[in-house]
Short mmCIF file of C-alpha atoms in Angstrom, two decimals:
data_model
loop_
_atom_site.label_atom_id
_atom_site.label_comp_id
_atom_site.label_asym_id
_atom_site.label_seq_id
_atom_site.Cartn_x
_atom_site.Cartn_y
_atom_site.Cartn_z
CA UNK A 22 45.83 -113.55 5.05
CA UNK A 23 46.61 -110.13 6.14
CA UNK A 24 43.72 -108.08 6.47
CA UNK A 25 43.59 -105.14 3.98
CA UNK A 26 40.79 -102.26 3.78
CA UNK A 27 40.67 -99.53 1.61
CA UNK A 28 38.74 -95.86 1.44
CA UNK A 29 38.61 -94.99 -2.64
CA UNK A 30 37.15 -91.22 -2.94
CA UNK A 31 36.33 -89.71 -6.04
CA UNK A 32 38.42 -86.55 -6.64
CA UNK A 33 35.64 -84.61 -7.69
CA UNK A 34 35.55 -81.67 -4.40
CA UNK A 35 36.72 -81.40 -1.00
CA UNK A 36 36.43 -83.87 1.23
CA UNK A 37 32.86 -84.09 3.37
CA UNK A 38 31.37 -85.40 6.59
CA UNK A 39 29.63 -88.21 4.66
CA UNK A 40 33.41 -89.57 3.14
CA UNK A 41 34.85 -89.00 6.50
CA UNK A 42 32.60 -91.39 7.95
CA UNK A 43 33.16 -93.72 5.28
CA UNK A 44 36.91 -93.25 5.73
CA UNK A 45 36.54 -93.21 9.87
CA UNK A 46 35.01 -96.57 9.50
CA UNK A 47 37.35 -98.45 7.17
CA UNK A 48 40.47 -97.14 8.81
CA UNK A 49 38.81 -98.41 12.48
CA UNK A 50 38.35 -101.50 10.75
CA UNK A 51 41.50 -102.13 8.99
CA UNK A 52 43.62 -100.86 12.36
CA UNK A 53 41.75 -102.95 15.15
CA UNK A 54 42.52 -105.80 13.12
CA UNK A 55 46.30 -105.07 12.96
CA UNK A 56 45.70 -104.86 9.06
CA UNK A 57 46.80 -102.46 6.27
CA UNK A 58 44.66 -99.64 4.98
CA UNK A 59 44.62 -98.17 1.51
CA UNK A 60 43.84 -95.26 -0.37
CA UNK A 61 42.54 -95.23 -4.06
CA UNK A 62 41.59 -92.43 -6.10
CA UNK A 63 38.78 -93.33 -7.82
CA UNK A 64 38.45 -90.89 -10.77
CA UNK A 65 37.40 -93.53 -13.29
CA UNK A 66 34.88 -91.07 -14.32
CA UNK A 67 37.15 -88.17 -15.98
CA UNK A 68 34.06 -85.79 -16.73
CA UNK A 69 33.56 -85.20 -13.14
CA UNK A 70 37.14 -84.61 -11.61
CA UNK A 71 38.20 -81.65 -10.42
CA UNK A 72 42.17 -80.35 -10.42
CA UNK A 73 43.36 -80.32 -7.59
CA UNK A 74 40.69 -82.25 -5.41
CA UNK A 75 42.71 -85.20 -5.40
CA UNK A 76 45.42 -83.70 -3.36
CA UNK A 77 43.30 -81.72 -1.24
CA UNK A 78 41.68 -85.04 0.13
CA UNK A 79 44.74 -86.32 0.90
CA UNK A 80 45.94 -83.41 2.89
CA UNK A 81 42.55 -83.21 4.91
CA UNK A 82 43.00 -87.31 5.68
CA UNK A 83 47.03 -86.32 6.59
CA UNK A 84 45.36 -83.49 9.14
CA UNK A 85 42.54 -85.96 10.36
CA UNK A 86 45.23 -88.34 11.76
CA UNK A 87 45.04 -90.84 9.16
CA UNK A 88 48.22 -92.86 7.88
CA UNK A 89 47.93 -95.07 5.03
CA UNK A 90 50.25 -98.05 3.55
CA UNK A 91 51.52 -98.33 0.20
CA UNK A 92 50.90 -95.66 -2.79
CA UNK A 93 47.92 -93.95 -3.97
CA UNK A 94 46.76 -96.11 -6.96
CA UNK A 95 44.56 -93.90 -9.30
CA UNK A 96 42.21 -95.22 -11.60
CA UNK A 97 43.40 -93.53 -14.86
CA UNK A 98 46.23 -94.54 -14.23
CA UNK A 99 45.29 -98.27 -14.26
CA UNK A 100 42.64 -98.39 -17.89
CA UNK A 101 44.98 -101.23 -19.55
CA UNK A 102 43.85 -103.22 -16.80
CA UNK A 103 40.27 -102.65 -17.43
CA UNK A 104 40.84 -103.08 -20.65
CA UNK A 105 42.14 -106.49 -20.18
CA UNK A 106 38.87 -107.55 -18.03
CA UNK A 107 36.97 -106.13 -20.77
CA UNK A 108 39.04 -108.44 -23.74
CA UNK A 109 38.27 -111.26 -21.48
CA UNK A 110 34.52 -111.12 -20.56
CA UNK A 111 34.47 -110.76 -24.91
CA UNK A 112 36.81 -113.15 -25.29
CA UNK A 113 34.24 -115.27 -23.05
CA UNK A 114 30.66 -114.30 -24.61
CA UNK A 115 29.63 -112.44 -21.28
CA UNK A 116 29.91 -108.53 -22.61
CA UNK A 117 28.35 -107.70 -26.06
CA UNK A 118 28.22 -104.25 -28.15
CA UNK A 119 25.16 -102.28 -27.65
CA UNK A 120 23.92 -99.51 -29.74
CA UNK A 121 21.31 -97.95 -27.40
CA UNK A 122 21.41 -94.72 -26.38
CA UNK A 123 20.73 -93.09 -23.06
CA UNK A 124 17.53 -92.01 -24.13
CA UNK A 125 16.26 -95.14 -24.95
CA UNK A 126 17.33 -97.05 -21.88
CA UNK A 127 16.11 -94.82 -19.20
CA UNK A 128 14.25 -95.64 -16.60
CA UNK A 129 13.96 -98.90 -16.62
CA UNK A 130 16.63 -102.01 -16.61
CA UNK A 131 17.92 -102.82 -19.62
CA UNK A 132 15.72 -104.88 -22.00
CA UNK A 133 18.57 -106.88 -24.22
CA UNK A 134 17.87 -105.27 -27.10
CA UNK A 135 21.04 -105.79 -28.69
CA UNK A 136 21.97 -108.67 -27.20
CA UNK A 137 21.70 -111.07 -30.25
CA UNK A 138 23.70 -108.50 -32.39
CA UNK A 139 23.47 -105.02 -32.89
CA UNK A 140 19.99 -104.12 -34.56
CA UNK A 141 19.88 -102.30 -38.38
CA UNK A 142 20.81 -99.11 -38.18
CA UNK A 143 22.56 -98.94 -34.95
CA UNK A 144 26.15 -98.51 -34.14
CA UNK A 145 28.33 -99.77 -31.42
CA UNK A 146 28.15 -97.37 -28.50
CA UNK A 147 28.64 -99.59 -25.44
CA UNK A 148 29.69 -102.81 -24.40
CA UNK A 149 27.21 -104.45 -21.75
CA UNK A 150 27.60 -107.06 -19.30
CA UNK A 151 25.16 -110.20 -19.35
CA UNK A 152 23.11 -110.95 -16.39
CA UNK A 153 21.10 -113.82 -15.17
CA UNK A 154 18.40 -112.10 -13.34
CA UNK A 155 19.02 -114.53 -10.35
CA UNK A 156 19.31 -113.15 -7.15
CA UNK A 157 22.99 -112.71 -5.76
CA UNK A 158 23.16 -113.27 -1.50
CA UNK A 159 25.83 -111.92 0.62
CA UNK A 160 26.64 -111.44 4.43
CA UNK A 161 26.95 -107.76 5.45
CA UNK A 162 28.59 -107.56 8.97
CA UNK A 163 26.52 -104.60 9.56
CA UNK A 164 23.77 -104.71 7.45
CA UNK A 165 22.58 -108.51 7.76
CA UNK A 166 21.87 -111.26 5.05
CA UNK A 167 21.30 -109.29 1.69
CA UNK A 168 19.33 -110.82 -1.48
CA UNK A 169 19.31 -108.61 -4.49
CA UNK A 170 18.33 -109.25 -8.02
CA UNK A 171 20.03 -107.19 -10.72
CA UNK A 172 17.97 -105.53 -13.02
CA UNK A 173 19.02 -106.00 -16.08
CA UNK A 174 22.51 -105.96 -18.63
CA UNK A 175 24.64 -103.05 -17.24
CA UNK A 176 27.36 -100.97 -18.92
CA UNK A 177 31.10 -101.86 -18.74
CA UNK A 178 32.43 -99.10 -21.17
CA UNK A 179 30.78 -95.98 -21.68
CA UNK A 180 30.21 -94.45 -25.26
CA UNK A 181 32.96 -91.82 -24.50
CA UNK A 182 35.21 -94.32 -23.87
CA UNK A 183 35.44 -94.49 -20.57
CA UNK A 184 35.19 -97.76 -18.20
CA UNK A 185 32.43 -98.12 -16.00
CA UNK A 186 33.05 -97.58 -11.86
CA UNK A 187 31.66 -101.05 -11.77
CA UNK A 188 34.65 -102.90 -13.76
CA UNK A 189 37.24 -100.47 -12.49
CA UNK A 190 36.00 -101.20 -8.56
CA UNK A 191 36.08 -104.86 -8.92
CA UNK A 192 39.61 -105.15 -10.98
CA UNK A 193 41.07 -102.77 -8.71
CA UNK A 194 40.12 -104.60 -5.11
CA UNK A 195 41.47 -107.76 -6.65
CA UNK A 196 44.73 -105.82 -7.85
CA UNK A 197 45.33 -104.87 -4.34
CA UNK A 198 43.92 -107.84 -2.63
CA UNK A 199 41.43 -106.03 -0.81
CA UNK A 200 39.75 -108.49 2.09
CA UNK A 201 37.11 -106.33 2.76
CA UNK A 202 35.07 -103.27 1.56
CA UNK A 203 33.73 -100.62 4.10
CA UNK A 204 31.38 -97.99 2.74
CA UNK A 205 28.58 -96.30 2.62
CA UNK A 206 24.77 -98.08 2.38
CA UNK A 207 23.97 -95.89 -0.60
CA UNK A 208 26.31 -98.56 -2.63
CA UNK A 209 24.22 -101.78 -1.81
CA UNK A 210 23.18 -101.70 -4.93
CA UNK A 211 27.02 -101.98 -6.09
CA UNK A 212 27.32 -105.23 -4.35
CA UNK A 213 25.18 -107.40 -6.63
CA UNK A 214 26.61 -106.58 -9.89
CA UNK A 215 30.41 -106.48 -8.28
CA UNK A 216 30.13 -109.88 -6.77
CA UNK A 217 28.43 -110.76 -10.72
CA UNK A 218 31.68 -109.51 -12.26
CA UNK A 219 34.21 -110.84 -9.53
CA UNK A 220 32.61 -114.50 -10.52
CA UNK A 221 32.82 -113.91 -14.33
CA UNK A 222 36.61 -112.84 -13.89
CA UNK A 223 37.22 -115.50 -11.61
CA UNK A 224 38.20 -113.00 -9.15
CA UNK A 225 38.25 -113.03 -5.11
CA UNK A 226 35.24 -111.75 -3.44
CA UNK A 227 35.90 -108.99 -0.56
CA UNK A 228 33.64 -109.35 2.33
CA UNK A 229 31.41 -106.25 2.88
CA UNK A 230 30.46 -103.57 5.56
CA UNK A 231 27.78 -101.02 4.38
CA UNK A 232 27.59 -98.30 6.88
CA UNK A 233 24.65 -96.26 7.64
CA UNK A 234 24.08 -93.45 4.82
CA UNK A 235 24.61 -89.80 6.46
CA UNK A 236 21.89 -86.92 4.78
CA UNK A 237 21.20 -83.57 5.06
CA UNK A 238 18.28 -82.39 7.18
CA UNK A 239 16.17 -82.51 4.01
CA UNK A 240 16.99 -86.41 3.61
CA UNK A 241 19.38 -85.62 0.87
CA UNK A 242 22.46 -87.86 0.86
CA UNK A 243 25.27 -86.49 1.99
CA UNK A 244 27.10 -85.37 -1.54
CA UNK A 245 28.95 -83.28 -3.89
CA UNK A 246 26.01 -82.82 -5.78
CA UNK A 247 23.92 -81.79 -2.60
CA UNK A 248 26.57 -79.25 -1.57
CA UNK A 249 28.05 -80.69 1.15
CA UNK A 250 30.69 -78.28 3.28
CA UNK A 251 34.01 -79.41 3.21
CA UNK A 252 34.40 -80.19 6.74
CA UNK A 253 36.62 -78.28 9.08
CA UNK A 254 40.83 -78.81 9.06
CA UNK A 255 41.68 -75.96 10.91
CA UNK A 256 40.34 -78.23 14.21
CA UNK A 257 39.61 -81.46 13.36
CA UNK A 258 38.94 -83.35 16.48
CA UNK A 259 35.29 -82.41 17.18
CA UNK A 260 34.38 -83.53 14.05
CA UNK A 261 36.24 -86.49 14.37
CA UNK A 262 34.60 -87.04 17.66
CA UNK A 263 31.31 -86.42 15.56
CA UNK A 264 31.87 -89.11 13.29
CA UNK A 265 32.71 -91.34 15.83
CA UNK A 266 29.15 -90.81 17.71
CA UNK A 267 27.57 -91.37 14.39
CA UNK A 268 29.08 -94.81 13.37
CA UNK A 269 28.19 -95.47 17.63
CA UNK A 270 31.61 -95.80 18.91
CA UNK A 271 32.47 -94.29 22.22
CA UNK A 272 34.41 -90.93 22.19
CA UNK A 273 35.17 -89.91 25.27
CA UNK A 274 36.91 -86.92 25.93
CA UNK A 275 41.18 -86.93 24.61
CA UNK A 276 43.66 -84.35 24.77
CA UNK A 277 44.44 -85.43 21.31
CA UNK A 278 43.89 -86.69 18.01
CA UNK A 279 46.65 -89.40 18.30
CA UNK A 280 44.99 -89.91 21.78
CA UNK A 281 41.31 -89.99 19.85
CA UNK A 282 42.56 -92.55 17.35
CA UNK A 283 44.21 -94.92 19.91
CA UNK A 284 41.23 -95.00 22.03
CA UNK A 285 38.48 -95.49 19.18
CA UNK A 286 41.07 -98.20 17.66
CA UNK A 287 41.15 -99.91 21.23
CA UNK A 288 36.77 -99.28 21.22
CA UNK A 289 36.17 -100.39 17.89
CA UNK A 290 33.17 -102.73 17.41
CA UNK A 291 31.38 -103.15 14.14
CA UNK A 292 28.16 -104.23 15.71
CA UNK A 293 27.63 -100.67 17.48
CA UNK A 294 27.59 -99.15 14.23
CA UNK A 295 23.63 -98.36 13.77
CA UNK A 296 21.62 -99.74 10.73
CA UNK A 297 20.15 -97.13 9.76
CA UNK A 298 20.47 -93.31 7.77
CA UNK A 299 21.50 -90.56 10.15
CA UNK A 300 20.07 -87.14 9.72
CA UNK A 301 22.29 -84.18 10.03
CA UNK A 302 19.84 -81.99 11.54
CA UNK A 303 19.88 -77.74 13.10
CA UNK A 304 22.30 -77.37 15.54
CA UNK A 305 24.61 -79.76 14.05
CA UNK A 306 23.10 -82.81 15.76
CA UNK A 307 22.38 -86.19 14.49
CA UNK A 308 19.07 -87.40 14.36
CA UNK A 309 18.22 -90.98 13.16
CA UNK A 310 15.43 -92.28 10.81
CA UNK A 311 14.85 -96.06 9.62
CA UNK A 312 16.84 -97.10 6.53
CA UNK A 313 14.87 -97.67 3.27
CA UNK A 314 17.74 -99.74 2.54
CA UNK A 315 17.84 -101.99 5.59
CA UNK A 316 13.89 -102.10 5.10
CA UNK A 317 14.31 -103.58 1.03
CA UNK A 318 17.16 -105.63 1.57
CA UNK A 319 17.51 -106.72 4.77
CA UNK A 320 15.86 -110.61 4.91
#
């Protein structure tokens, strides 16, 4: 089978130095391989896109070198499907209506409450995926043997409507026959419940690589929300060389980007990539730290 990666941003801001490593990474590991590489917007969440973002990522990726194959597939474009995988975890007894509120299910995995039918005086809000409790074990090429437990029934449609990043992820790497997933470590805790749902749908499971996690000097991820600076366009090979040291691929020095990319496609070895969060520290260096997520998970 032909080897197919993917990098899925969500369209809510200019691109960052966190999503270009993400992006650096998959790309690396979709092109050593002599495989295809895709982009999907991922704007499944409608509340938090912003007009125009969607283009502008593509644009910085065009100026960064990258080339993709095939069209952009865009989640809100695609909610018949979802609502198809929905019908048929229903149709199946594995999703239920729920009537809890936000307020009542915070902090702390959900208890089943409505489980056995909605409760007297509640209303459907959500529909909620069943789960086991058992523990679900996969190989990450970068970040070892994982074991996780999910915690608890977790929301497929949202009481606005909306389907949850979790459904959309899974129906949309099995659309496009995605062979493996490379992202960040902050989405470990993705894994678990997407493997869950891949099983219930009868679906293909991707193979994964979870790169390190890149944060700000204060140990904030790397974010939208944390105000992350759109990184540079005007010159983008430094920071392309940047990203390269982080993920702990040579870079040596290129009178191009075409010349960058053919070298670190030549270089490319997923066991240099470090396991663990990289600090963005003064002076625009990178400083590393041990990963609380290699620590948990890692057996």
């Amino acid at each position: 089978m032909t080897y197919r990666g993917r990098f899925a941003p969500s369209p809510t801001g200019p691109l960052h130095f966190g999503s270009l490593i993400a992006a650096t990474a998959s790309y690396l590991q979709a092109r050593s391989q002599g495989g295809e590489w895709l982009v999907r917007m991922e704007d499944v969440d409608e509340s938090r896109t912003r007009p125009g973002a969607a283009d502008g990522i593509l644009r910085t990726l065009e100026q960064y070198g990258f080339t993709w194959d095939g069209p952009i597939v865009v989640q809100t474009a695609r909610k018949d499907r979802y609502r198809d995988a929905l019908r048929r975890m229903i149709a199946r007894g594995f999703a239920y209506p729920c009537g809890c509120s936000r307020a009542e299910t915070a902090g702390a995995p959900y208890p089943g409450t409505c489980r056995d039918g909605l409760p007297p005086g509640k209303r459907l809000r959500v529909w909620r995926l069943c789960t086991t409790g058992e523990a679900i074990g996969f190989e990450d090429l970068v970040q070892g043997r994982q074991s996780m437990t999910m915690g608890g029934d977790f929301v497929l449609q949202r009481a606005d409507g909306l389907f949850a990043y979790q459904l959309a992820v899974v129906v949309d790497d099995a659309d496009q026959q995605i062979t493996e997933v490379v992202r960040g470590a902050d989405l470990l805790d993705s894994t678990p419940r997407q493997i869950w749902l891949q099983r219930l749908l009868d679906l293909p499971a991707p193979s994964y690589v979870h790169i390190p996690a890149a944060v700000h000097a204060n140990g904030q991820k790397l974010s939208k929300q944390t105000m992350a600076r759109p990184i540079a366009v005007e010159d983008p090979a430094p920071t392309l060389l940047a990203a390269l040291n982080f993920l702990g691929q040579p870079a040596a020095a290129a009178t191009s980007l075409g010349e960058i990319w053919e070298r670190a496609i030549e270089s490319w070895t997923v066991t240099s990539i470090p396991r663990v969060t990289r600090r963005l520290v003064s002076g625009g260096q990178i400083g590393s730290k041990p990963s609380r997520r290699a620590a948990t998970f890692a057996m």
